[in-house]
mmCIF file of C-alpha atoms in Angstrom:
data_model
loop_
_atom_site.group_PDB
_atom_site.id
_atom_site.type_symbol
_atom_site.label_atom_id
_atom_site.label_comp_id
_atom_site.label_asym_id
_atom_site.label_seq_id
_atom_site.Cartn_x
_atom_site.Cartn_y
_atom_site.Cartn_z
ATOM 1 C CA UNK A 1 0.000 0.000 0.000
ATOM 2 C CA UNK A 2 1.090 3.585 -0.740
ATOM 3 C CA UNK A 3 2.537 5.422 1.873
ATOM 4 C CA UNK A 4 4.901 8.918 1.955
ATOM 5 C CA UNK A 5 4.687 11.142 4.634
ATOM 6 C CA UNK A 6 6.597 15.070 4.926
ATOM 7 C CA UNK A 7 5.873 18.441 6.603
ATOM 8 C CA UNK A 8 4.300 21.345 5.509
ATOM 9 C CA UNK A 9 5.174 24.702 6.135
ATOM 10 C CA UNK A 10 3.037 27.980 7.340
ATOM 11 C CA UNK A 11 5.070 30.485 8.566
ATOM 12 C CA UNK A 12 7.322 29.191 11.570
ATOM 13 C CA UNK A 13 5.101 25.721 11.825
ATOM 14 C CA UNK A 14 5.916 23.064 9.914
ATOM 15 C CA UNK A 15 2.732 20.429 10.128
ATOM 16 C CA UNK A 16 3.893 16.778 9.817
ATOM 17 C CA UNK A 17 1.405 14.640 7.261
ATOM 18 C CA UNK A 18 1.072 11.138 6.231
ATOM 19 C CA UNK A 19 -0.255 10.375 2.547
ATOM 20 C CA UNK A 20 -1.991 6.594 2.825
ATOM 21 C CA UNK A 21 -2.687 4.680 -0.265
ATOM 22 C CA UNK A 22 -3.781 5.886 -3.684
ATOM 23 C CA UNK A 23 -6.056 8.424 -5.104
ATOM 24 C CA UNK A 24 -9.359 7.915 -6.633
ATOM 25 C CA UNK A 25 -10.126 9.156 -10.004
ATOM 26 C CA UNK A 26 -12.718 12.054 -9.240
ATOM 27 C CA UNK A 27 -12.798 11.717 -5.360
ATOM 28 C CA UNK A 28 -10.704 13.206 -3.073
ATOM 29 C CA UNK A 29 -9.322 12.030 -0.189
ATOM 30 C CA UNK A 30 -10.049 11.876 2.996
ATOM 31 C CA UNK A 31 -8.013 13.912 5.521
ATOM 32 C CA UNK A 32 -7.796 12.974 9.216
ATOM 33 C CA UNK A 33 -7.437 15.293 12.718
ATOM 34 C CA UNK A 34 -6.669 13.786 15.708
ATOM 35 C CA UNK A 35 -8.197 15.617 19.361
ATOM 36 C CA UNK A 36 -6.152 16.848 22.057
ATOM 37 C CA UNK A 37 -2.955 14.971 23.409
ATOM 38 C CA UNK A 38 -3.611 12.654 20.744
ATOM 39 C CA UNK A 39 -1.869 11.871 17.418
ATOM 40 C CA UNK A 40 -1.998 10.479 13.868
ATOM 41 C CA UNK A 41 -0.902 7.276 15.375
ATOM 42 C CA UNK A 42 -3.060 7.368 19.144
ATOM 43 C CA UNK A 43 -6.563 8.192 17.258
ATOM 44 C CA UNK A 44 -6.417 6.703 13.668
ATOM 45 C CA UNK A 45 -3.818 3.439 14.356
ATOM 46 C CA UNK A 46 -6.827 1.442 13.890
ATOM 47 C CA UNK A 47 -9.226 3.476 11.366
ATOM 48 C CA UNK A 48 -6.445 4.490 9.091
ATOM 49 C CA UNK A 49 -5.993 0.573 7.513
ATOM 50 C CA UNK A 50 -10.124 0.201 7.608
ATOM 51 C CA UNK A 51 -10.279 3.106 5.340
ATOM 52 C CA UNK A 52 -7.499 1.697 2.613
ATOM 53 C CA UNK A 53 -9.397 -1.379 2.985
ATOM 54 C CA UNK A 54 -11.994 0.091 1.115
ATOM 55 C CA UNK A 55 -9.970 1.748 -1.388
ATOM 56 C CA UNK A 56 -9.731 5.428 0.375
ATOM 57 C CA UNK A 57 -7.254 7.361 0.235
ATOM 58 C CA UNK A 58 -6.534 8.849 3.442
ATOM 59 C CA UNK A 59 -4.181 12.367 4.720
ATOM 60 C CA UNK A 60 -3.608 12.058 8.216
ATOM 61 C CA UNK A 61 -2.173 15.465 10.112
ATOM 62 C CA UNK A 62 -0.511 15.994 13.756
ATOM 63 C CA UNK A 63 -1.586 19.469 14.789
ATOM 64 C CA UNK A 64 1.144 21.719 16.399
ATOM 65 C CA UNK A 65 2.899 20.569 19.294
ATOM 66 C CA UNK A 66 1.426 17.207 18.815
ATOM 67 C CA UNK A 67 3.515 13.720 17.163
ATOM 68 C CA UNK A 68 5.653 14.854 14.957
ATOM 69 C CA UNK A 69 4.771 18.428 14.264
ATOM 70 C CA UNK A 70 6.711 20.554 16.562
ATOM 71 C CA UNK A 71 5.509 23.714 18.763
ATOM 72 C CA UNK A 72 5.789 27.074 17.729
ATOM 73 C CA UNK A 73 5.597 30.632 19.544
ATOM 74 C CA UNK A 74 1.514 31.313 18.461
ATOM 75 C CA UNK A 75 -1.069 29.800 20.186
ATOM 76 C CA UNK A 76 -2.807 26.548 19.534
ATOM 77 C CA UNK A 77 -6.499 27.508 17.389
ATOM 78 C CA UNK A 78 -8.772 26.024 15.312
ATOM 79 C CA UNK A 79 -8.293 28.883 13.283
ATOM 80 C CA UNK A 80 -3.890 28.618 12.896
ATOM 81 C CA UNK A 81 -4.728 24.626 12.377
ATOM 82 C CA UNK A 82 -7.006 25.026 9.757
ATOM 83 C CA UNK A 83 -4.863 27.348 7.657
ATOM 84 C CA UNK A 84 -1.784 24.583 8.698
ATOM 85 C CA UNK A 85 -3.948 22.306 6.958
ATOM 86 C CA UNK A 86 -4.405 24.084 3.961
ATOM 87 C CA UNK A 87 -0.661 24.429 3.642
ATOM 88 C CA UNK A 88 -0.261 20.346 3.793
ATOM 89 C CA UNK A 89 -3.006 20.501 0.703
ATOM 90 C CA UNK A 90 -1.387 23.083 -0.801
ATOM 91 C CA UNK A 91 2.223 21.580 -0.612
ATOM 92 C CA UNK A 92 0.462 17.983 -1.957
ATOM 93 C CA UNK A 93 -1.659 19.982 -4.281
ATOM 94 C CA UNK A 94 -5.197 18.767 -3.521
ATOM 95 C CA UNK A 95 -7.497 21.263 -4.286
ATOM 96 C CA UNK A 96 -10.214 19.238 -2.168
ATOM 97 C CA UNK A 97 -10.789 16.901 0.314
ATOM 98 C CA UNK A 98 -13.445 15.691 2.867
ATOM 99 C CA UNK A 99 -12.195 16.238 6.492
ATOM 100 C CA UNK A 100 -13.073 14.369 9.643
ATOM 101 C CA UNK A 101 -11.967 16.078 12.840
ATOM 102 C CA UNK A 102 -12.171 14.484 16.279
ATOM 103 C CA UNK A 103 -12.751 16.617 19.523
ATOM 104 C CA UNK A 104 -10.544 19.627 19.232
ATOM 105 C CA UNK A 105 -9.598 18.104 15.909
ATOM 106 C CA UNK A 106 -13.150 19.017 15.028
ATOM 107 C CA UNK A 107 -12.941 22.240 15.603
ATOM 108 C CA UNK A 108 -9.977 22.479 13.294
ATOM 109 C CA UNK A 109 -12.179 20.849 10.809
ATOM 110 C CA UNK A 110 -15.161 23.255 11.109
ATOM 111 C CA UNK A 111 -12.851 26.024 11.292
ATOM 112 C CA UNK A 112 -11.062 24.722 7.811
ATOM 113 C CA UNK A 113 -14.814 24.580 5.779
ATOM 114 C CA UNK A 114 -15.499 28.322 7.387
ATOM 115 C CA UNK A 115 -11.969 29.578 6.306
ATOM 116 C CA UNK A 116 -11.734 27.748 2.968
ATOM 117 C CA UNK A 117 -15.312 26.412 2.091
ATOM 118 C CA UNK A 118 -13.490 25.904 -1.462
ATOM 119 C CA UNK A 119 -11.315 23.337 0.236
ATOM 120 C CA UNK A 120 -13.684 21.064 1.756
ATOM 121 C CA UNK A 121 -16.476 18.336 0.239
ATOM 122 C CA UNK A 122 -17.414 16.491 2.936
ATOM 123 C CA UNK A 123 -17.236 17.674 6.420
ATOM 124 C CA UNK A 124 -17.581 15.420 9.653
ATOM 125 C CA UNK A 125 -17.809 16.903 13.221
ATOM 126 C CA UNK A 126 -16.642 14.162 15.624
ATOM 127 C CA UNK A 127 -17.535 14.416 19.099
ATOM 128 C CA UNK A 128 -16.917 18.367 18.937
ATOM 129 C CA UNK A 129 -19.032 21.505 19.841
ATOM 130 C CA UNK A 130 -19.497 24.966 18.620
ATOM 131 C CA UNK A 131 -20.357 26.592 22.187
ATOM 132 C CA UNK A 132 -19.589 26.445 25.129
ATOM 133 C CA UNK A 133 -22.944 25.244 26.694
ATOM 134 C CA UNK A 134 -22.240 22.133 24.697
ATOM 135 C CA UNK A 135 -20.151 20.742 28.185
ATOM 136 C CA UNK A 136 -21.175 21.275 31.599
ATOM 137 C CA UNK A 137 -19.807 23.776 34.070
ATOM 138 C CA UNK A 138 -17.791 21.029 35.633
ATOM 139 C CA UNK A 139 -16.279 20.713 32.386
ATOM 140 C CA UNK A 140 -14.552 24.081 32.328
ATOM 141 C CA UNK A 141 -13.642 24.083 36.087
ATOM 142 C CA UNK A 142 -12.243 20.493 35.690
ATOM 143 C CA UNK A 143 -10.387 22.198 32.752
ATOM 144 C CA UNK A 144 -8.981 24.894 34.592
ATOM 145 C CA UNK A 145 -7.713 23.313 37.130
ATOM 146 C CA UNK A 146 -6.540 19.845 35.066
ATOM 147 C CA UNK A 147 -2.688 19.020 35.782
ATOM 148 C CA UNK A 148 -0.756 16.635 33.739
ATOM 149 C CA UNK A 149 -0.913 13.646 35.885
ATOM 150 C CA UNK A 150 -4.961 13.582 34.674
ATOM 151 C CA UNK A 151 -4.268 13.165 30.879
ATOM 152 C CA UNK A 152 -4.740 9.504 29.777
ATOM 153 C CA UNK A 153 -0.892 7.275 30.224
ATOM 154 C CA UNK A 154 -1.593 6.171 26.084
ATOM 155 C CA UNK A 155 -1.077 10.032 25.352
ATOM 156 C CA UNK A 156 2.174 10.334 27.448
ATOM 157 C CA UNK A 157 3.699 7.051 26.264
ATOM 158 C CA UNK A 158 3.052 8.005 22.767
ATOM 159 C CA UNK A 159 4.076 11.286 23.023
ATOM 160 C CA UNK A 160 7.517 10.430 25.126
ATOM 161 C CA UNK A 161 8.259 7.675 22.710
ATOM 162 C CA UNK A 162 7.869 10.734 19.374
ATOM 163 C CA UNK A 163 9.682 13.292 22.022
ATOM 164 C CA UNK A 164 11.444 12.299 24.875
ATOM 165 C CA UNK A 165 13.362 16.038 25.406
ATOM 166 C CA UNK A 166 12.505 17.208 28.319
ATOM 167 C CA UNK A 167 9.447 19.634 28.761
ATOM 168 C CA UNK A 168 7.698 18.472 25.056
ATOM 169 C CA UNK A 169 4.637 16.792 27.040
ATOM 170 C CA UNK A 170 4.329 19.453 29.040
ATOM 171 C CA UNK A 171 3.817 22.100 26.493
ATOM 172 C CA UNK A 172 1.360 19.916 24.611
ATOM 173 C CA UNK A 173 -1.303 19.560 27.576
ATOM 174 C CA UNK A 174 -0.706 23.058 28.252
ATOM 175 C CA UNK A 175 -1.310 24.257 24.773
ATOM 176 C CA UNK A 176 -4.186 21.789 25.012
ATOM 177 C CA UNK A 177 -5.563 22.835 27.797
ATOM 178 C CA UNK A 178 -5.759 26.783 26.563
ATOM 179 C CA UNK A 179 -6.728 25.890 23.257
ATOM 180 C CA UNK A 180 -10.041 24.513 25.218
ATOM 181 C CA UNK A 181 -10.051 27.528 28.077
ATOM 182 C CA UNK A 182 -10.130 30.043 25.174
ATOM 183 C CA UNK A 183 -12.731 28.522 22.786
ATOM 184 C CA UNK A 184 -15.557 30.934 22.618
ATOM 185 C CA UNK A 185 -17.627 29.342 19.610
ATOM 186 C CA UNK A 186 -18.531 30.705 16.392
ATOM 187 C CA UNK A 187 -21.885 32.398 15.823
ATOM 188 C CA UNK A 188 -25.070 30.781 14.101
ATOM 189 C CA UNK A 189 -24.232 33.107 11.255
ATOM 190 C CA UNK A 190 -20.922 31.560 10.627
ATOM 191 C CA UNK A 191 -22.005 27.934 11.175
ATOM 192 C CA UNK A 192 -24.545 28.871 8.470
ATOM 193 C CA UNK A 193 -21.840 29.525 5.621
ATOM 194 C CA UNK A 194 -20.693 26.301 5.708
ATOM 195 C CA UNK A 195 -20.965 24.783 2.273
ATOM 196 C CA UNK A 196 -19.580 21.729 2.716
ATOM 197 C CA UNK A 197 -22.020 18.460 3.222
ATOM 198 C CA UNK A 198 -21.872 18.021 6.745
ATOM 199 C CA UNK A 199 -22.183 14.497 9.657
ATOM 200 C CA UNK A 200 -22.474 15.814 12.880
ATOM 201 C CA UNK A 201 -21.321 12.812 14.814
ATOM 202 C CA UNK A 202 -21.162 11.710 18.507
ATOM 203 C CA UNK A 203 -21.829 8.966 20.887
ATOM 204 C CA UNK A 204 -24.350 8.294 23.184
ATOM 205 C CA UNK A 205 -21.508 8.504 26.447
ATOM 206 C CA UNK A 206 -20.052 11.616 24.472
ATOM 207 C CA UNK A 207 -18.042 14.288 26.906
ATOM 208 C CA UNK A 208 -20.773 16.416 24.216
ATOM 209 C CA UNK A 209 -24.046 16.307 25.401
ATOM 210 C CA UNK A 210 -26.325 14.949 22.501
ATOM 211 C CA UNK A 211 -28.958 18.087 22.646
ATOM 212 C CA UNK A 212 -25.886 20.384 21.378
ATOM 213 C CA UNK A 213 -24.767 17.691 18.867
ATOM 214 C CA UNK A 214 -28.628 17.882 17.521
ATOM 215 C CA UNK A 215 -28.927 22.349 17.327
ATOM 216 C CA UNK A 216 -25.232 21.653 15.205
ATOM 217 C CA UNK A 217 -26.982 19.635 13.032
ATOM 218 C CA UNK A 218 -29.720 22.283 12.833
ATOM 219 C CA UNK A 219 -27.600 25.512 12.712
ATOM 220 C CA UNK A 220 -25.279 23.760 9.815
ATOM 221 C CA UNK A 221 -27.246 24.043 6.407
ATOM 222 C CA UNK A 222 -28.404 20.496 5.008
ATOM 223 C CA UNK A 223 -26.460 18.547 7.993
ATOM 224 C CA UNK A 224 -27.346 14.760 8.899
ATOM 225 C CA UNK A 225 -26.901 13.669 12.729
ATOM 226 C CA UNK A 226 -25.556 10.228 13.623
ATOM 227 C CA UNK A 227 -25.412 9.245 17.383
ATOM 228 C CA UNK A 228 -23.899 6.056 17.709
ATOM 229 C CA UNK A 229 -23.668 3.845 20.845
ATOM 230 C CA UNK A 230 -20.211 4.540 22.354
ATOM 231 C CA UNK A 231 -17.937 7.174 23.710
ATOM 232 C CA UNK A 232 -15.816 9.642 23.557
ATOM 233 C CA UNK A 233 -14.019 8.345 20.425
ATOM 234 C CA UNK A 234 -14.024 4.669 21.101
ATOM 235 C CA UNK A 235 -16.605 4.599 17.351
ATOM 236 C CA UNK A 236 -13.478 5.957 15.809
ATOM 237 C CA UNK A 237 -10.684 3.465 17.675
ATOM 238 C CA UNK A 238 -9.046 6.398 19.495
ATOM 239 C CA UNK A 239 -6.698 4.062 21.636
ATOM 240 C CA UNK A 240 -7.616 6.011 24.693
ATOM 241 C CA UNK A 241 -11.262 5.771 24.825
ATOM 242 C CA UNK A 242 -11.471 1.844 22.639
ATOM 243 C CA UNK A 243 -8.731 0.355 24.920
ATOM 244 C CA UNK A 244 -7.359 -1.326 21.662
ATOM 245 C CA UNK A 245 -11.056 -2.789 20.776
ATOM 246 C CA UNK A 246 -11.863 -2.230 17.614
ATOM 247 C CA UNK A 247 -15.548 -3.660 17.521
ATOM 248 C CA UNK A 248 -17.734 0.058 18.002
ATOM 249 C CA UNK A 249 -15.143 1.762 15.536
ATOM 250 C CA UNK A 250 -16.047 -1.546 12.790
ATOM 251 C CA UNK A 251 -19.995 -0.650 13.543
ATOM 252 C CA UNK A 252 -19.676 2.562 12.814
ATOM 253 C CA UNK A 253 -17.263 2.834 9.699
ATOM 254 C CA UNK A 254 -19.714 1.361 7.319
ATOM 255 C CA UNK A 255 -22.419 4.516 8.494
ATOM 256 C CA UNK A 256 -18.948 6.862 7.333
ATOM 257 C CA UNK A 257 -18.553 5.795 4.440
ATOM 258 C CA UNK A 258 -22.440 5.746 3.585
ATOM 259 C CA UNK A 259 -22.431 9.366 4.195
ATOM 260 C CA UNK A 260 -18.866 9.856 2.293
ATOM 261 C CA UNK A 261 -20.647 8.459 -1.030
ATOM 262 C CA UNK A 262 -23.884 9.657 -0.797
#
């Protein structure tokens, strides 16, 4: 199978990519963003070779600070990811692809189809939000008073095996963490421009609560909803919520792909 993987530059960051398996004559491919603390290799290990199974092509990013993509001076935004992104389509030149973003990945992903609705087919908003009512207020004080020793041990191994300097984990949580603190949302109105055809997706057990991943689906013109039984990432494989088991991630793939060629 067809693999070659680089970096991307936008200004100071250079964004680390993965290019899996070949491209389909009048499709584009599908291009991957892991959530916080996690990586190409922590959330997609398992999804990436069920896509190529069925003939996808697949682009697979670390955002800043995360795998192999090192940190920069800026902060960490939806808004500096997204335009990170476009450089890694630019530098492969794909005009287009269909984007699935997990968690904060997500709201890289929404934030790419606002910034470059050109860019984008397909768009697929995996156990993310838009507001901040989406999580409860436990959420946010959990988040501002999180540490280190509370992110998941598959996120440190993985990251210490990629970056074992000293201080690297350290300034991944915390960008992380104020990536999160410092999310305001985006308005209706800018929800509304999206152009691209849109799966708002989540579990059942999300961190999301499934009333805000139904007014998404709403506020986003032409959007489908699919709740699936699960949670936080576990449909997708993400090795910290599936453990390693595979079986929600195999239920749900088929549903993905559904959407992908309608």
């Amino acid at each position: 199978m067809a693999f070659t993987h680089g970096y991307a530059a936008n200004g100071d960051l250079r964004m680390y990519y993965e290019v899996h398996g070949h491209p389909r004559a009048g499709e584009p491919p599908l291009l991957l963003i892991p959530g916080g603390g996690s990586s190409i290799e922590t959330n997609f290990a398992g999804l990436i070779p069920a896509l190529l199974a069925e003939s996808l092509q697949v682009i697979a990013v670390d955002e800043e600070g995360h795998g192999r993509t090192a940190a920069t001076g800026r902060p960490l935004t939806a808004e500096n990811s997204a335009d990170d992104v476009k450089a890694v389509m630019d530098e492969l030149n794909v005009d287009t692809v269909d984007v699935l973003g997990f968690s904060a990945g997500g709201h890289t992903a929404l934030a790419l189809a606002m910034r470059h609705p050109a860019s984008v087919r397909c768009l697929i908003a995996a156990s993310t939000f838009v507001s901040r009512d989406a999580v409860s207020d436990e959420f946010w004080d959990g988040m501002a008073k999180a540490t280190l020793d509370e992110m998941p041990e598959v996120y440190k191994d993985a990251d210490r095996r990629l970056n074992p300097e000293p201080g690297h984990l350290e300034r991944m949580f915390e960008l992380d963490r104020q990536r999160i603190l410092t999310f305001v949302g985006w308005p209706d109105a800018d929800l509304q421009r999206i152009t691209a055809r849109t799966l708002v997706l989540s579990a059942d057990r999300d961190v999301i609560s499934a009333e805000h991943s139904v007014r998404m689906a709403r506020i986003i013109p032409g959007a489908r909803l699919m709740i699936v039984p699960g949670s936080h990432g576990d449909y997708l494989g993400e090795l910290a919520a599936s453990g390693g088991d595979l079986r929600a991630m195999r239920t749900a793939v088929p549903y993905l792909l559904r959407f992908l060629e309608e």
